[in-house]
């Protein structure tokens, strides 16, 4: 019998837990980022299943503020030219087709809707959202990737892209892998520092939310953002 070197992490899983079946029954919004990439990649390679390959690709995408080049994607072990080109084409099509559709931030849940897909990451992601004067979203970016339960961020890293976007306002958000969404003293400290710098720059600091996969906590709503 011919040996199949292509591996799929979901072959042994119940059918309803497999990404393709989940997409068909519940729609694409029910899938994690990693599961969506796994469907796109379809198969892994010998020694690296599609789940692991999708996670590595997701890590690359999280670390890049812009769409990575095909050469960068090809640097991932297990991604040949065909898959790398398919991923690159998918990302560029998404940017052209949907990237210009501006969501508008009216309340904290609007922020959560835009960033909640980062909640399943095992490390904290500190995310910035650049907004125009009408609070329409200009860009959403990962600023830093931290440890399991801590992210280290400096105001200059947060404001660099916001200023480049010529934004009039901004929001920030970060996930708590523990699932606990209330603020910590460290969270309070960085929020206060961002508020001070925002005032000096003439930017409206709309909100800072902390989120998990199912919940969020807002500085503005809880009266901790002046």
XYZ file of C-alpha atoms in Angstrom:
226
model
C 0.000 0.000 0.000
C 1.312 3.435 -0.931
C 2.254 5.471 2.124
C 0.542 8.856 2.453
C 2.954 11.451 3.828
C 0.255 14.083 4.122
C -1.002 14.383 7.680
C -4.120 15.934 9.100
C -4.502 16.631 12.823
C -8.267 16.328 12.659
C -8.601 12.889 11.079
C -9.142 11.225 14.456
C -11.440 13.907 15.800
C -15.245 13.606 15.831
C -16.618 14.942 12.559
C -18.417 17.857 14.229
C -15.082 19.090 15.655
C -13.255 19.122 12.328
C -12.817 22.622 10.871
C -14.459 21.906 7.523
C -17.497 20.281 9.135
C -17.746 23.111 11.670
C -17.653 25.663 8.873
C -20.379 23.861 6.938
C -22.683 23.480 9.945
C -22.000 26.695 11.899
C -20.389 29.100 9.427
C -16.849 30.539 9.257
C -17.356 32.862 12.241
C -17.445 29.814 14.549
C -13.861 28.817 13.679
C -10.664 30.033 15.294
C -7.982 31.716 13.184
C -5.911 28.534 13.327
C -8.843 26.403 12.119
C -9.500 28.754 9.204
C -5.854 28.492 8.144
C -5.958 24.712 8.538
C -8.812 24.558 6.022
C -6.845 26.717 3.615
C -3.686 24.612 3.988
C -5.707 21.361 3.818
C -2.799 19.021 4.671
C 0.444 19.026 6.574
C 3.641 17.156 5.845
C 5.290 14.081 7.306
C 6.209 14.914 10.886
C 4.106 18.089 11.002
C 0.326 17.896 10.808
C -1.839 20.620 9.360
C -2.751 21.887 12.828
C 0.891 22.540 13.715
C 1.517 24.090 10.308
C -1.493 26.405 10.725
C -0.270 27.472 14.173
C 3.174 28.357 12.790
C 1.626 30.365 9.965
C -0.632 32.130 12.463
C 2.413 33.048 14.544
C 4.042 34.602 11.484
C 0.903 36.596 10.668
C 0.594 37.823 14.264
C 4.168 39.103 14.283
C 3.833 40.990 10.989
C 2.007 44.314 11.000
C 1.521 44.008 7.247
C 0.898 41.060 4.946
C 4.122 38.995 4.876
C 5.854 38.441 1.562
C 5.748 35.094 -0.211
C 9.431 34.645 0.676
C 8.646 35.074 4.371
C 5.833 32.538 4.136
C 8.128 30.113 2.304
C 10.551 30.257 5.236
C 8.070 28.183 7.238
C 9.015 24.533 7.075
C 6.294 22.561 5.331
C 4.959 25.339 3.130
C 5.937 24.855 -0.488
C 5.478 27.350 -3.282
C 1.929 26.233 -4.067
C 0.620 26.678 -0.519
C 2.647 29.830 0.091
C 1.215 31.418 -3.050
C -2.316 30.365 -2.071
C -1.914 31.939 1.383
C -0.435 35.135 -0.073
C -3.213 35.415 -2.648
C -5.882 34.859 0.026
C -4.441 37.571 2.260
C -4.155 40.093 -0.569
C -7.654 39.372 -1.861
C -9.053 39.854 1.636
C -7.213 43.159 1.959
C -8.490 44.423 -1.398
C -12.040 43.189 -1.010
C -12.785 43.842 2.648
C -9.932 45.884 4.100
C -11.536 49.205 3.176
C -14.819 48.446 4.915
C -14.616 50.648 8.019
C -16.233 49.418 11.195
C -17.303 52.127 13.613
C -16.607 52.040 17.327
C -19.683 53.140 19.251
C -19.353 51.013 22.379
C -16.861 48.571 23.960
C -18.475 45.501 22.411
C -17.582 46.899 18.969
C -13.906 46.689 19.932
C -14.378 43.177 21.270
C -15.970 42.091 17.998
C -12.871 43.169 16.064
C -10.276 41.565 18.354
C -11.960 38.541 19.924
C -10.353 36.126 17.451
C -7.048 36.803 19.242
C -8.463 35.491 22.528
C -7.350 31.899 21.969
C -3.663 32.844 21.847
C -1.527 31.355 24.614
C 0.381 34.622 25.044
C -0.986 38.111 25.547
C -1.411 40.280 22.461
C -1.509 44.046 22.938
C -3.537 45.494 20.069
C -4.094 49.045 18.841
C -6.996 50.332 16.762
C -6.480 53.580 14.840
C -9.680 55.587 14.359
C -10.667 58.660 12.377
C -12.691 61.533 13.792
C -15.938 59.596 13.326
C -14.422 56.645 15.202
C -14.296 54.542 12.041
C -11.518 51.969 12.134
C -8.491 52.792 9.995
C -6.298 49.885 11.100
C -6.032 47.107 13.681
C -2.521 45.995 14.638
C -0.751 43.777 17.138
C 1.725 46.035 18.918
C 3.523 43.455 21.048
C 3.331 39.780 21.951
C 4.040 39.048 25.600
C 4.444 36.132 27.963
C 1.753 33.691 29.060
C 0.267 36.144 31.555
C 2.024 39.434 30.861
C 2.705 41.749 27.966
C 5.290 44.488 28.036
C 4.435 47.550 25.983
C 5.836 51.084 25.759
C 3.739 54.082 24.662
C 6.099 54.835 21.775
C 5.308 51.390 20.281
C 1.587 52.049 20.586
C 1.578 55.546 19.119
C 4.080 55.007 16.277
C 1.513 53.445 13.928
C -1.403 55.544 15.197
C 0.456 58.731 14.276
C 1.480 57.264 10.917
C -2.196 56.528 10.231
C -2.995 60.202 10.917
C -5.622 58.981 13.334
C -7.749 61.320 15.421
C -8.580 58.700 18.047
C -7.575 55.223 19.100
C -8.453 52.221 21.241
C -6.256 49.526 22.701
C -7.046 45.993 23.807
C -5.269 42.954 25.109
C -6.233 39.372 25.849
C -5.821 37.566 29.153
C -5.048 33.901 28.399
C -6.164 33.008 31.936
C -9.735 33.990 31.069
C -9.819 36.588 33.869
C -10.743 39.909 32.298
C -10.512 42.394 35.177
C -7.593 44.830 35.091
C -4.335 44.345 36.973
C -2.132 47.089 38.518
C 0.174 46.730 35.486
C -2.787 47.198 33.143
C -3.821 50.315 35.080
C -0.300 51.729 34.857
C 0.049 51.392 31.071
C -3.473 52.761 30.568
C -2.628 55.842 32.625
C 0.607 56.373 30.671
C -1.214 56.060 27.351
C -3.828 58.563 28.510
C -1.135 61.103 29.423
C 0.637 60.766 26.058
C -2.654 60.854 24.146
C -3.543 64.167 25.778
C -0.169 65.642 24.797
C -0.645 64.465 21.198
C -4.234 65.678 20.966
C -5.624 62.175 20.403
C -8.895 60.902 21.843
C -8.283 57.747 23.871
C -11.603 55.982 23.344
C -11.141 52.867 25.478
C -8.928 50.025 26.632
C -10.575 46.624 26.859
C -9.321 43.370 28.325
C -10.864 40.288 26.794
C -11.098 36.518 26.774
C -12.885 34.240 24.326
C -16.268 34.893 25.920
C -16.018 38.119 27.914
C -14.559 41.620 27.969
C -13.873 44.388 30.489
C -13.797 48.098 29.582
C -11.809 50.875 31.277
C -14.229 53.476 29.951
C -17.346 51.623 31.077
C -15.907 51.010 34.526
C -14.940 54.643 35.036
C -11.183 54.043 35.073
C -10.367 56.071 31.959
C -10.632 59.809 32.425
